[in-house]
Amino acid sequence: MTIERQIMHRVKGMPTSDGAGVNLTRLIGTPYLDMVDPFLMLDFFSSDIPDQYIAGFPSHPHRGFQTVTYMLAGRIRHKDSMGNEGVIEQHGVQWMSAGRGVIHEEMPEQEEGLMQGFQLWVNLPAKDKMSAPNYQEFAAEELAEEQLDNGGLVRVVSGTTAAGTQGPVKQLDIEPIYMDISLPQAGQFTQPVNHTANAFVFIINGAISIGNKLLNQGELAILGAGDRVNLLASKPDTRVLLVAGNPIGEPVAKGGPFVMNTREEVHQAFADFQTGNFL
Ligand code: FE2
């Protein structure tokens, strides 16, 4: 017998600005929703006004966690101080583990048109916080895609669907699920989610019923206990981001671009960055 996960808590997110002035909606990592272990932050950016995204995210450091950038529309060029460089295009993903340190920039590779996507911050356990940086980067055609009988489409960045479609991003510890699910009106999709995992959904477009509750465009819902998620689209062209992962369960000390276990480790990260001993 399986237990369907229900909506436990919902948030709308907070309009904010980050980087050099990029307008975005922060959904996780706000006064309303601090974190969903192991997920520290979720930003959704969506604008076709260049002034709201063109300044991008110039050179900045990270330590102690992973950044996951997934593009729904538009192009972002990333470049780090070790010489790694590339462009994340529509339906492409970059899953970067900053480990002990990365200094990079993330800049729009376009001067007009829609720029839309997510950046998710995923924590690392203490044993991996000072590990070597690592990139997993996949273009749209490298993601796993599953066509549903109802006409829907699931793009799988990470995790495995009930039908066996497996995403390319590998992550042993937290066993993440990261899926972009498009459904026609009245289309259904059921995803097994390990009972140990924390899980949430965000409605990119349309509306979704989970159990007897309805979620509308722009809403994020934390899901309760269970071992599967059942989504039922109640509008045409519905699109949902589903994310899940096992909690790490360690103390979290956040300090801007550094996320460690203690305040001392965050101070050390700032000191290392300022003295050039960061990488
Ligand atoms: Fe960054």
CSV table of N, CA and C and ligand atoms in Angstrom, one decimal, residues 57 60-62 67 96 104 106 119 121, ligand 1:
chain,number,residue,atom,x,y,z
A,57,PHE,N,24.4,38.2,-12.7
A,57,PHE,CA,25.0,37.9,-11.4
A,57,PHE,C,26.5,37.9,-11.6
A,60,HIS,N,30.9,36.2,-8.0
A,60,HIS,CA,30.6,36.0,-6.6
A,60,HIS,C,31.0,34.6,-6.2
A,61,PRO,N,31.3,34.4,-4.9
A,61,PRO,CA,31.8,33.1,-4.4
A,61,PRO,C,30.6,32.2,-3.9
A,62,HIS,N,30.9,31.0,-3.8
A,62,HIS,CA,30.0,30.0,-3.1
A,62,HIS,C,30.9,29.0,-2.3
A,67,THR,N,24.5,24.7,-6.3
A,67,THR,CA,23.5,25.5,-7.0
A,67,THR,C,23.0,24.8,-8.3
A,96,MET,N,25.8,22.4,-10.0
A,96,MET,CA,27.1,22.6,-9.5
A,96,MET,C,27.3,22.4,-8.1
A,104,HIS,N,32.3,32.5,-9.4
A,104,HIS,CA,31.8,32.5,-10.7
A,104,HIS,C,30.8,33.6,-11.0
A,106,GLU,N,27.2,34.6,-13.5
A,106,GLU,CA,26.1,34.0,-14.2
A,106,GLU,C,25.4,35.2,-14.9
A,119,GLN,N,16.7,28.9,-9.9
A,119,GLN,CA,17.9,28.5,-9.2
A,119,GLN,C,17.6,27.9,-7.8
A,121,TRP,N,19.1,26.0,-4.4
A,121,TRP,CA,20.4,25.8,-3.6
A,121,TRP,C,20.1,24.5,-2.8
B,1,FE2,FE,26.2,31.7,-8.2
